[in-house]
mmCIF file of C-alpha atoms in Angstrom:
data_model
loop_
_atom_site.group_PDB
_atom_site.id
_atom_site.type_symbol
_atom_site.label_atom_id
_atom_site.label_comp_id
_atom_site.label_asym_id
_atom_site.label_seq_id
_atom_site.Cartn_x
_atom_site.Cartn_y
_atom_site.Cartn_z
ATOM 1 C CA MET A 1 -12.128 -21.608 4.506
ATOM 2 C CA ARG A 2 -12.533 -20.060 1.120
ATOM 3 C CA ALA A 3 -10.541 -20.691 -2.016
ATOM 4 C CA LEU A 4 -7.198 -19.091 -2.698
ATOM 5 C CA THR A 5 -7.840 -15.581 -4.021
ATOM 6 C CA TRP A 6 -5.538 -13.053 -5.685
ATOM 7 C CA THR A 7 -6.298 -9.441 -4.881
ATOM 8 C CA ALA A 8 -5.193 -6.279 -6.562
ATOM 9 C CA MET A 9 -3.385 -4.914 -3.523
ATOM 10 C CA SER A 10 -1.692 -7.912 -1.970
ATOM 11 C CA PRO A 11 -0.261 -11.286 -2.988
ATOM 12 C CA PRO A 12 -2.710 -14.228 -3.008
ATOM 13 C CA VAL A 13 -4.018 -15.211 0.387
ATOM 14 C CA MET A 14 -6.819 -17.136 1.981
ATOM 15 C CA SER A 15 -9.695 -14.680 1.700
ATOM 16 C CA ARG A 16 -11.443 -14.366 5.036
ATOM 17 C CA THR A 17 -13.070 -11.793 7.268
ATOM 18 C CA ALA A 18 -11.273 -10.523 10.333
ATOM 19 C CA THR A 19 -13.573 -8.917 12.880
ATOM 20 C CA SER A 20 -11.470 -9.307 15.990
ATOM 21 C CA THR A 21 -11.738 -6.668 18.672
ATOM 22 C CA VAL A 22 -8.366 -5.334 19.736
ATOM 23 C CA ASN A 23 -8.141 -3.736 23.144
ATOM 24 C CA LEU A 24 -4.847 -1.907 23.566
ATOM 25 C CA ARG A 25 -4.072 1.257 25.446
ATOM 26 C CA ARG A 26 -3.056 3.331 22.424
ATOM 27 C CA ILE A 27 -5.454 1.955 19.820
ATOM 28 C CA SER A 28 -8.534 3.952 18.941
ATOM 29 C CA LEU A 29 -11.574 2.107 17.563
ATOM 30 C CA ARG A 30 -13.761 4.537 15.652
ATOM 31 C CA ARG A 31 -17.409 3.523 15.943
ATOM 32 C CA ASP A 32 -19.281 5.918 13.683
ATOM 33 C CA ARG A 33 -19.958 4.026 10.453
ATOM 34 C CA VAL A 34 -20.459 6.962 8.052
ATOM 35 C CA CYS A 35 -20.251 6.053 4.366
ATOM 36 C CA VAL A 36 -17.972 7.574 1.746
ATOM 37 C CA ARG A 37 -19.683 7.782 -1.639
ATOM 38 C CA ALA A 38 -18.078 8.687 -4.965
ATOM 39 C CA THR A 39 -19.780 11.514 -6.866
ATOM 40 C CA ALA A 40 -19.709 12.547 -10.491
ATOM 41 C CA SER A 41 -17.267 15.346 -9.703
ATOM 42 C CA SER A 42 -14.643 12.848 -8.514
ATOM 43 C CA SER A 43 -15.256 13.773 -4.893
ATOM 44 C CA ALA A 44 -16.255 11.532 -2.033
ATOM 45 C CA THR A 45 -19.003 12.970 0.166
ATOM 46 C CA VAL A 46 -18.992 11.923 3.788
ATOM 47 C CA SER A 47 -22.474 11.921 5.291
ATOM 48 C CA GLY A 48 -22.582 14.272 8.233
ATOM 49 C CA GLY A 49 -19.459 16.147 7.194
ATOM 50 C CA GLY A 50 -16.890 17.184 4.621
ATOM 51 C CA VAL A 51 -15.843 16.194 1.162
ATOM 52 C CA VAL A 52 -12.821 14.173 0.089
ATOM 53 C CA GLU A 53 -11.715 15.587 -3.245
ATOM 54 C CA ALA A 54 -10.200 13.110 -5.678
ATOM 55 C CA VAL A 55 -7.636 13.957 -8.325
ATOM 56 C CA GLU A 56 -8.864 13.198 -11.841
ATOM 57 C CA LEU A 57 -7.050 10.307 -13.525
ATOM 58 C CA ALA A 58 -6.439 12.543 -16.535
ATOM 59 C CA GLU A 59 -4.583 15.050 -14.364
ATOM 60 C CA ILE A 60 -2.390 12.319 -12.915
ATOM 61 C CA GLY A 61 -1.586 11.064 -16.399
ATOM 62 C CA GLU A 62 -0.850 14.510 -17.814
ATOM 63 C CA ARG A 63 1.287 15.708 -14.901
ATOM 64 C CA SER A 64 3.255 12.547 -14.273
ATOM 65 C CA LYS A 65 6.987 12.618 -14.952
ATOM 66 C CA LYS A 66 9.661 10.033 -15.729
ATOM 67 C CA TRP A 67 12.863 9.299 -13.825
ATOM 68 C CA LYS A 68 15.597 6.976 -15.030
ATOM 69 C CA TRP A 69 16.536 4.568 -12.281
ATOM 70 C CA LYS A 70 20.113 3.323 -12.567
ATOM 71 C CA GLY A 71 20.194 4.995 -15.969
ATOM 72 C CA GLU A 72 18.168 2.123 -17.376
ATOM 73 C CA TYR A 73 14.620 1.797 -16.031
ATOM 74 C CA SER A 74 11.880 4.380 -16.571
ATOM 75 C CA VAL A 75 9.985 5.055 -13.343
ATOM 76 C CA ASN A 76 6.743 7.031 -13.363
ATOM 77 C CA TYR A 77 6.071 9.577 -10.625
ATOM 78 C CA PHE A 78 3.715 12.438 -9.780
ATOM 79 C CA VAL A 79 4.285 15.515 -7.642
ATOM 80 C CA LYS A 80 1.890 18.133 -6.333
ATOM 81 C CA ASP A 81 3.054 21.078 -4.238
ATOM 82 C CA SER A 82 1.062 22.947 -1.660
ATOM 83 C CA PRO A 83 -0.584 26.059 -3.152
ATOM 84 C CA GLU A 84 0.206 27.859 0.095
ATOM 85 C CA GLU A 85 3.587 29.244 1.039
ATOM 86 C CA VAL A 86 5.826 26.566 2.545
ATOM 87 C CA THR A 87 5.820 26.819 6.339
ATOM 88 C CA PRO A 88 7.675 24.945 9.084
ATOM 89 C CA ALA A 89 4.553 22.769 9.375
ATOM 90 C CA SER A 90 4.862 21.626 5.753
ATOM 91 C CA GLN A 91 6.159 18.125 5.122
ATOM 92 C CA THR A 92 7.359 16.259 2.061
ATOM 93 C CA VAL A 93 5.664 12.881 1.670
ATOM 94 C CA LEU A 94 6.118 9.991 -0.761
ATOM 95 C CA LEU A 95 3.131 7.720 -1.432
ATOM 96 C CA VAL A 96 3.949 4.076 -2.260
ATOM 97 C CA HIS A 97 1.137 1.846 -3.550
ATOM 98 C CA GLY A 98 0.484 -1.856 -2.944
ATOM 99 C CA PHE A 99 0.575 -4.937 -5.175
ATOM 100 C CA GLY A 100 -1.224 -4.459 -8.487
ATOM 101 C CA ALA A 101 -1.951 -0.782 -7.831
ATOM 102 C CA SER A 102 -0.320 2.477 -8.951
ATOM 103 C CA ILE A 103 -0.298 6.243 -8.324
ATOM 104 C CA PRO A 104 -4.058 6.735 -8.957
ATOM 105 C CA HIS A 105 -4.830 4.515 -5.969
ATOM 106 C CA TRP A 106 -3.930 7.640 -3.932
ATOM 107 C CA ARG A 107 -6.297 9.892 -5.917
ATOM 108 C CA ARG A 108 -8.528 10.452 -2.867
ATOM 109 C CA ASN A 109 -5.568 11.554 -0.720
ATOM 110 C CA ILE A 110 -3.341 13.706 -2.917
ATOM 111 C CA ASN A 111 -5.474 16.886 -2.871
ATOM 112 C CA THR A 112 -6.052 16.752 0.886
ATOM 113 C CA LEU A 113 -2.359 16.210 1.635
ATOM 114 C CA SER A 114 -1.138 18.790 -0.884
ATOM 115 C CA LYS A 115 -3.088 21.601 0.784
ATOM 116 C CA ASN A 116 -0.244 21.910 3.287
ATOM 117 C CA HIS A 117 2.436 19.479 2.131
ATOM 118 C CA THR A 118 4.471 18.565 -0.923
ATOM 119 C CA VAL A 119 3.223 15.216 -2.219
ATOM 120 C CA TYR A 120 5.181 12.772 -4.350
ATOM 121 C CA ALA A 121 3.724 9.474 -5.536
ATOM 122 C CA ILE A 122 5.552 6.735 -7.416
ATOM 123 C CA ASP A 123 4.783 3.691 -9.540
ATOM 124 C CA LEU A 124 7.088 0.927 -8.362
ATOM 125 C CA LEU A 125 8.958 -0.924 -11.091
ATOM 126 C CA GLY A 126 6.614 -3.540 -12.545
ATOM 127 C CA PHE A 127 3.461 -1.528 -11.881
ATOM 128 C CA GLY A 128 1.465 1.350 -13.298
ATOM 129 C CA ALA A 129 3.253 3.355 -15.987
ATOM 130 C CA SER A 130 6.745 2.354 -14.821
ATOM 131 C CA ASP A 131 8.852 -0.093 -16.821
ATOM 132 C CA LYS A 132 8.165 -3.816 -16.571
ATOM 133 C CA PRO A 133 11.523 -5.040 -17.880
ATOM 134 C CA PRO A 134 11.708 -8.591 -19.289
ATOM 135 C CA GLY A 135 13.635 -10.992 -17.101
ATOM 136 C CA PHE A 136 13.741 -8.641 -14.101
ATOM 137 C CA SER A 137 13.692 -10.432 -10.742
ATOM 138 C CA TYR A 138 11.404 -8.406 -8.513
ATOM 139 C CA THR A 139 12.268 -8.335 -4.821
ATOM 140 C CA MET A 140 11.274 -6.274 -1.817
ATOM 141 C CA GLU A 141 14.897 -5.179 -1.525
ATOM 142 C CA SER A 142 14.956 -3.812 -5.086
ATOM 143 C CA TRP A 143 11.828 -1.726 -4.449
ATOM 144 C CA ALA A 144 13.329 -0.380 -1.205
ATOM 145 C CA GLU A 145 16.510 0.538 -3.093
ATOM 146 C CA LEU A 146 14.400 2.291 -5.752
ATOM 147 C CA ILE A 147 12.632 4.327 -3.047
ATOM 148 C CA LEU A 148 15.892 5.434 -1.431
ATOM 149 C CA ASN A 149 17.466 6.316 -4.792
ATOM 150 C CA PHE A 150 14.344 8.318 -5.688
ATOM 151 C CA LEU A 151 14.637 10.297 -2.452
ATOM 152 C CA GLU A 152 18.325 10.950 -3.088
ATOM 153 C CA GLU A 153 18.075 11.905 -6.759
ATOM 154 C CA VAL A 154 14.614 13.440 -7.181
ATOM 155 C CA VAL A 155 13.130 14.576 -3.869
ATOM 156 C CA GLN A 156 16.423 15.608 -2.244
ATOM 157 C CA LYS A 157 14.949 16.492 1.146
ATOM 158 C CA PRO A 158 13.844 14.657 4.300
ATOM 159 C CA THR A 159 10.690 12.732 3.455
ATOM 160 C CA ILE A 160 7.894 10.885 5.219
ATOM 161 C CA LEU A 161 7.176 7.559 3.517
ATOM 162 C CA ILE A 162 3.511 6.530 3.325
ATOM 163 C CA GLY A 163 2.838 3.020 2.046
ATOM 164 C CA ASN A 164 0.029 0.511 1.677
ATOM 165 C CA SER A 165 0.417 -3.290 1.840
ATOM 166 C CA VAL A 166 3.669 -4.367 0.128
ATOM 167 C CA GLY A 167 4.332 -0.659 -0.407
ATOM 168 C CA SER A 168 4.393 -0.320 3.390
ATOM 169 C CA LEU A 169 6.881 -3.158 3.663
ATOM 170 C CA ALA A 170 9.095 -1.561 0.996
ATOM 171 C CA CYS A 171 9.005 1.646 3.069
ATOM 172 C CA VAL A 172 9.954 -0.270 6.232
ATOM 173 C CA ILE A 173 12.953 -1.811 4.464
ATOM 174 C CA ALA A 174 13.973 1.567 3.024
ATOM 175 C CA ALA A 175 13.716 3.245 6.434
ATOM 176 C CA SER A 176 15.764 0.504 8.095
ATOM 177 C CA GLU A 177 18.525 0.963 5.496
ATOM 178 C CA SER A 178 18.504 4.768 5.239
ATOM 179 C CA ARG A 179 21.103 6.925 6.891
ATOM 180 C CA GLY A 180 20.806 10.433 8.268
ATOM 181 C CA ASP A 181 17.521 12.277 7.862
ATOM 182 C CA LEU A 182 16.627 11.081 4.362
ATOM 183 C CA VAL A 183 13.588 9.276 5.826
ATOM 184 C CA LYS A 184 11.899 11.513 8.375
ATOM 185 C CA GLY A 185 9.057 9.200 9.371
ATOM 186 C CA LEU A 186 6.819 6.328 8.309
ATOM 187 C CA VAL A 187 3.092 5.848 7.818
ATOM 188 C CA LEU A 188 2.083 2.219 7.312
ATOM 189 C CA LEU A 189 -1.387 1.280 6.063
ATOM 190 C CA ASN A 190 -2.080 -2.429 6.594
ATOM 191 C CA CYS A 191 1.546 -3.449 6.160
ATOM 192 C CA ALA A 192 2.199 -6.748 4.367
ATOM 193 C CA GLY A 193 4.335 -9.456 5.935
ATOM 194 C CA GLY A 194 6.176 -10.162 2.680
ATOM 195 C CA MET A 195 6.072 -9.938 -1.096
ATOM 196 C CA ASN A 196 3.995 -13.114 -1.132
ATOM 197 C CA ASN A 197 2.480 -15.704 1.211
ATOM 198 C CA LYS A 198 5.716 -17.582 1.784
ATOM 199 C CA ALA A 199 6.635 -14.922 4.347
ATOM 200 C CA VAL A 200 3.786 -15.665 6.756
ATOM 201 C CA PHE A 201 5.271 -18.848 8.131
ATOM 202 C CA ASP A 202 3.856 -18.396 11.652
ATOM 203 C CA ASP A 203 0.230 -18.414 10.494
ATOM 204 C CA TRP A 204 -1.214 -21.928 10.775
ATOM 205 C CA ARG A 205 -3.544 -21.132 7.864
ATOM 206 C CA ILE A 206 -0.556 -20.561 5.584
ATOM 207 C CA LYS A 207 1.324 -23.572 6.976
ATOM 208 C CA LEU A 208 -1.671 -25.716 6.145
ATOM 209 C CA LEU A 209 -1.671 -24.386 2.593
ATOM 210 C CA MET A 210 2.087 -24.391 2.004
ATOM 211 C CA PRO A 211 2.098 -27.517 -0.228
ATOM 212 C CA LEU A 212 -0.625 -25.902 -2.333
ATOM 213 C CA LEU A 213 1.300 -22.618 -2.515
ATOM 214 C CA LEU A 214 4.426 -24.420 -3.686
ATOM 215 C CA LEU A 215 2.385 -26.207 -6.335
ATOM 216 C CA ILE A 216 0.975 -22.858 -7.475
ATOM 217 C CA ASP A 217 4.542 -21.502 -7.694
ATOM 218 C CA PHE A 218 5.436 -24.399 -9.972
ATOM 219 C CA LEU A 219 2.343 -23.952 -12.133
ATOM 220 C CA LEU A 220 2.875 -20.200 -12.471
ATOM 221 C CA LYS A 221 6.300 -20.855 -13.946
ATOM 222 C CA GLN A 222 4.552 -22.650 -16.844
ATOM 223 C CA ARG A 223 3.810 -19.709 -19.134
ATOM 224 C CA GLY A 224 0.616 -21.087 -20.634
ATOM 225 C CA ILE A 225 -0.914 -21.696 -17.214
ATOM 226 C CA ALA A 226 0.301 -18.337 -15.869
ATOM 227 C CA SER A 227 -1.136 -16.497 -18.866
ATOM 228 C CA ALA A 228 -4.537 -18.170 -18.509
ATOM 229 C CA LEU A 229 -4.672 -17.371 -14.780
ATOM 230 C CA PHE A 230 -3.541 -13.774 -15.287
ATOM 231 C CA ASN A 231 -6.144 -13.201 -18.003
ATOM 232 C CA ARG A 232 -8.823 -14.486 -15.654
ATOM 233 C CA VAL A 233 -7.611 -12.317 -12.784
ATOM 234 C CA LYS A 234 -7.497 -9.086 -14.803
ATOM 235 C CA ASP A 235 -10.983 -9.564 -16.256
ATOM 236 C CA ARG A 236 -12.853 -6.466 -15.114
ATOM 237 C CA GLU A 237 -15.841 -8.320 -13.691
ATOM 238 C CA ASN A 238 -13.568 -10.644 -11.713
ATOM 239 C CA LEU A 239 -11.520 -7.688 -10.505
ATOM 240 C CA LYS A 240 -14.622 -5.914 -9.259
ATOM 241 C CA ASN A 241 -15.696 -8.996 -7.308
ATOM 242 C CA ILE A 242 -12.223 -9.370 -5.801
ATOM 243 C CA LEU A 243 -12.034 -5.700 -4.833
ATOM 244 C CA THR A 244 -15.491 -5.864 -3.260
ATOM 245 C CA ASN A 245 -14.112 -8.531 -0.909
ATOM 246 C CA VAL A 246 -11.044 -6.404 -0.134
ATOM 247 C CA TYR A 247 -12.885 -3.142 0.674
ATOM 248 C CA GLY A 248 -15.044 -2.477 3.713
ATOM 249 C CA ASN A 249 -16.760 0.450 1.988
ATOM 250 C CA LYS A 250 -18.269 -1.195 -1.091
ATOM 251 C CA ASP A 251 -19.376 2.160 -2.556
ATOM 252 C CA ASN A 252 -15.777 3.007 -3.405
ATOM 253 C CA VAL A 253 -15.391 -0.100 -5.559
ATOM 254 C CA ASP A 254 -16.383 1.670 -8.766
ATOM 255 C CA ASP A 255 -15.459 1.481 -12.435
ATOM 256 C CA THR A 256 -12.638 3.978 -11.924
ATOM 257 C CA LEU A 257 -10.982 1.735 -9.342
ATOM 258 C CA VAL A 258 -11.340 -1.288 -11.610
ATOM 259 C CA GLU A 259 -9.706 0.645 -14.461
ATOM 260 C CA ILE A 260 -6.836 1.739 -12.179
ATOM 261 C CA ILE A 261 -6.007 -1.928 -11.617
ATOM 262 C CA ALA A 262 -6.951 -3.401 -14.998
ATOM 263 C CA GLY A 263 -5.313 -0.783 -17.240
ATOM 264 C CA PRO A 264 -1.650 -1.403 -16.278
ATOM 265 C CA ALA A 265 -2.299 -5.165 -16.139
ATOM 266 C CA ASN A 266 -2.826 -5.081 -19.906
ATOM 267 C CA THR A 267 0.553 -3.521 -20.677
ATOM 268 C CA GLU A 268 3.640 -5.345 -21.920
ATOM 269 C CA GLY A 269 5.596 -7.053 -19.153
ATOM 270 C CA ALA A 270 2.719 -7.153 -16.665
ATOM 271 C CA LEU A 271 2.410 -10.951 -16.829
ATOM 272 C CA ASP A 272 6.133 -11.452 -16.196
ATOM 273 C CA ALA A 273 5.978 -9.073 -13.228
ATOM 274 C CA PHE A 274 2.938 -10.910 -11.831
ATOM 275 C CA VAL A 275 4.721 -14.280 -12.019
ATOM 276 C CA SER A 276 8.047 -13.008 -10.677
ATOM 277 C CA ILE A 277 6.423 -11.356 -7.664
ATOM 278 C CA LEU A 278 4.225 -14.304 -6.734
ATOM 279 C CA THR A 279 6.974 -16.907 -7.128
ATOM 280 C CA GLY A 280 9.930 -14.878 -5.858
ATOM 281 C CA PRO A 281 11.442 -14.677 -2.370
ATOM 282 C CA PRO A 282 9.144 -13.080 0.228
ATOM 283 C CA GLY A 283 11.800 -10.613 1.361
ATOM 284 C CA PRO A 284 12.822 -9.388 4.821
ATOM 285 C CA ASN A 285 10.423 -9.967 7.674
ATOM 286 C CA PRO A 286 9.106 -6.633 9.046
ATOM 287 C CA ILE A 287 9.156 -8.096 12.542
ATOM 288 C CA LYS A 288 12.972 -8.187 12.369
ATOM 289 C CA LEU A 289 13.299 -4.709 10.830
ATOM 290 C CA ILE A 290 10.929 -2.627 12.949
ATOM 291 C CA PRO A 291 13.153 -2.524 16.079
ATOM 292 C CA GLU A 292 15.899 -0.895 13.966
ATOM 293 C CA ILE A 293 13.668 2.077 13.115
ATOM 294 C CA THR A 294 13.854 5.033 15.489
ATOM 295 C CA LYS A 295 11.943 7.561 13.375
ATOM 296 C CA PRO A 296 8.293 8.340 14.226
ATOM 297 C CA VAL A 297 5.878 5.737 12.873
ATOM 298 C CA LEU A 298 2.113 5.935 12.432
ATOM 299 C CA VAL A 299 0.288 2.659 11.752
ATOM 300 C CA LEU A 300 -3.311 2.613 10.482
ATOM 301 C CA TRP A 301 -5.057 -0.750 10.144
ATOM 302 C CA GLY A 302 -8.481 -1.605 8.752
ATOM 303 C CA ASP A 303 -10.225 -4.063 11.055
ATOM 304 C CA GLN A 304 -11.972 -5.842 8.149
ATOM 305 C CA ASP A 305 -8.728 -6.744 6.382
ATOM 306 C CA GLY A 306 -8.838 -10.441 5.531
ATOM 307 C CA LEU A 307 -5.422 -10.313 3.809
ATOM 308 C CA THR A 308 -3.333 -9.134 6.756
ATOM 309 C CA PRO A 309 -5.887 -9.634 9.542
ATOM 310 C CA LEU A 310 -5.445 -8.224 13.012
ATOM 311 C CA ASP A 311 -5.480 -11.737 14.470
ATOM 312 C CA GLY A 312 -2.740 -12.958 12.105
ATOM 313 C CA PRO A 313 0.962 -12.912 13.049
ATOM 314 C CA VAL A 314 1.707 -9.604 11.310
ATOM 315 C CA GLY A 315 -1.395 -7.883 12.676
ATOM 316 C CA LYS A 316 -0.750 -9.115 16.212
ATOM 317 C CA TYR A 317 2.847 -7.915 16.050
ATOM 318 C CA PHE A 318 1.949 -4.409 14.898
ATOM 319 C CA THR A 319 -0.829 -4.010 17.463
ATOM 320 C CA SER A 320 1.660 -4.855 20.209
ATOM 321 C CA LEU A 321 4.157 -2.165 19.186
ATOM 322 C CA PRO A 322 2.682 0.984 20.823
ATOM 323 C CA ASP A 323 3.214 -0.557 24.259
ATOM 324 C CA GLN A 324 6.784 -1.542 23.386
ATOM 325 C CA LEU A 325 8.205 1.289 21.279
ATOM 326 C CA PRO A 326 7.703 4.984 22.126
ATOM 327 C CA ASN A 327 8.008 6.108 18.481
ATOM 328 C CA PHE A 328 4.929 4.088 17.394
ATOM 329 C CA ASN A 329 1.294 5.178 17.254
ATOM 330 C CA LEU A 330 -1.369 2.794 15.977
ATOM 331 C CA TYR A 331 -5.058 3.213 15.251
ATOM 332 C CA VAL A 332 -7.498 0.535 14.139
ATOM 333 C CA LEU A 333 -10.068 1.839 11.638
ATOM 334 C CA GLN A 334 -13.433 0.163 12.090
ATOM 335 C CA GLY A 335 -15.281 -1.053 9.026
ATOM 336 C CA VAL A 336 -12.211 -0.643 6.786
ATOM 337 C CA GLY A 337 -10.482 -3.219 4.599
ATOM 338 C CA HIS A 338 -6.966 -3.711 3.239
ATOM 339 C CA CYS A 339 -6.607 -0.344 1.446
ATOM 340 C CA PRO A 340 -7.661 2.318 3.981
ATOM 341 C CA GLN A 341 -6.474 5.280 1.904
ATOM 342 C CA ASP A 342 -9.032 4.536 -0.820
ATOM 343 C CA ASP A 343 -11.573 2.583 1.224
ATOM 344 C CA ARG A 344 -12.178 5.289 3.862
ATOM 345 C CA PRO A 345 -9.905 8.257 3.094
ATOM 346 C CA ASP A 346 -11.767 10.430 5.601
ATOM 347 C CA LEU A 347 -10.756 8.162 8.491
ATOM 348 C CA VAL A 348 -7.167 8.025 7.254
ATOM 349 C CA HIS A 349 -6.952 11.828 6.993
ATOM 350 C CA GLU A 350 -8.492 12.188 10.453
ATOM 351 C CA ARG A 351 -5.479 10.392 11.942
ATOM 352 C CA LEU A 352 -2.787 11.282 9.412
ATOM 353 C CA LEU A 353 -3.116 15.071 9.235
ATOM 354 C CA PRO A 354 -2.775 15.735 13.001
ATOM 355 C CA TRP A 355 0.153 13.306 13.129
ATOM 356 C CA LEU A 356 1.929 15.209 10.351
ATOM 357 C CA ALA A 357 1.274 18.485 12.144
ATOM 358 C CA GLN A 358 2.579 17.082 15.421
ATOM 359 C CA LEU A 359 5.671 15.787 13.659
ATOM 360 C CA SER A 360 6.369 19.306 12.411
ATOM 361 C CA SER A 361 6.071 20.774 15.884
ATOM 362 C CA THR A 362 8.587 18.316 17.328
#
């Protein structure tokens, strides 16, 4: 086993490689290993086919807006409408990033989705350009509440929630607590089992490490130690090495991605958020919440995810769902890591766009 590693998209875990083959009736294993390469024009060219156009970071910064949550906290969000006339096939989607990330982590998806749909993206409190209030106790429940309040006050129409990692879990919690048609559907990309490792109690690897994790919790509450660790983590060279281990497609681990993670980590309050999230309660277990959700759900999972691996308790649970629940569809993406939307956006769009269209028709 390798040493405990913090990644930019998920709480610290034992870094490992999951290459398990999953054979389920409704899982599709894509076998063509075409590469996605970033180009100077902020597009990703897929060999043998089309282009994934990325939104420039400057555009995201210039067009982002602010919303006051609970009249107190400034929350950053971005919206891009379809240039075409709204049709019955058009959906409204909200993109929710993972741990350490922010709106630009969806830069390779926003243009593709906004061709036919209205796209919102949000920086969760504690991340990106949203407030990082001193003394705030971050929880999965508070992020889910933020998402629902955002839908009620800003979006004001039935919305499909699309999340990655802990963002997926926040979407699951929000969907389980929503009433009426506020949440129209869910798309989960490598859903996390909790806000931090303390949630994954059924994984023997985590059980083995639990004394160490509790010691790390204690050490992180000592500000000097936490500050030294955080400074080491957010060092750009270290971040690039960490992200290289998280992504299946190494070509997409570029300087832009490093800046997306490192930039917000250098803002006031980022250290406190980092400590609060890693030492706080793990939050509701998705395994207990999923049966309460009756809306359509699409699950996409990278098979090279060593953070929430397919052979771990969370991965095994999600891969069992299509045979148990008629509202679930799941596809395993071969050669993809923990952040499919940025790792291999072409494979994500290949599954996501038809699912959105089908949802409109039903």
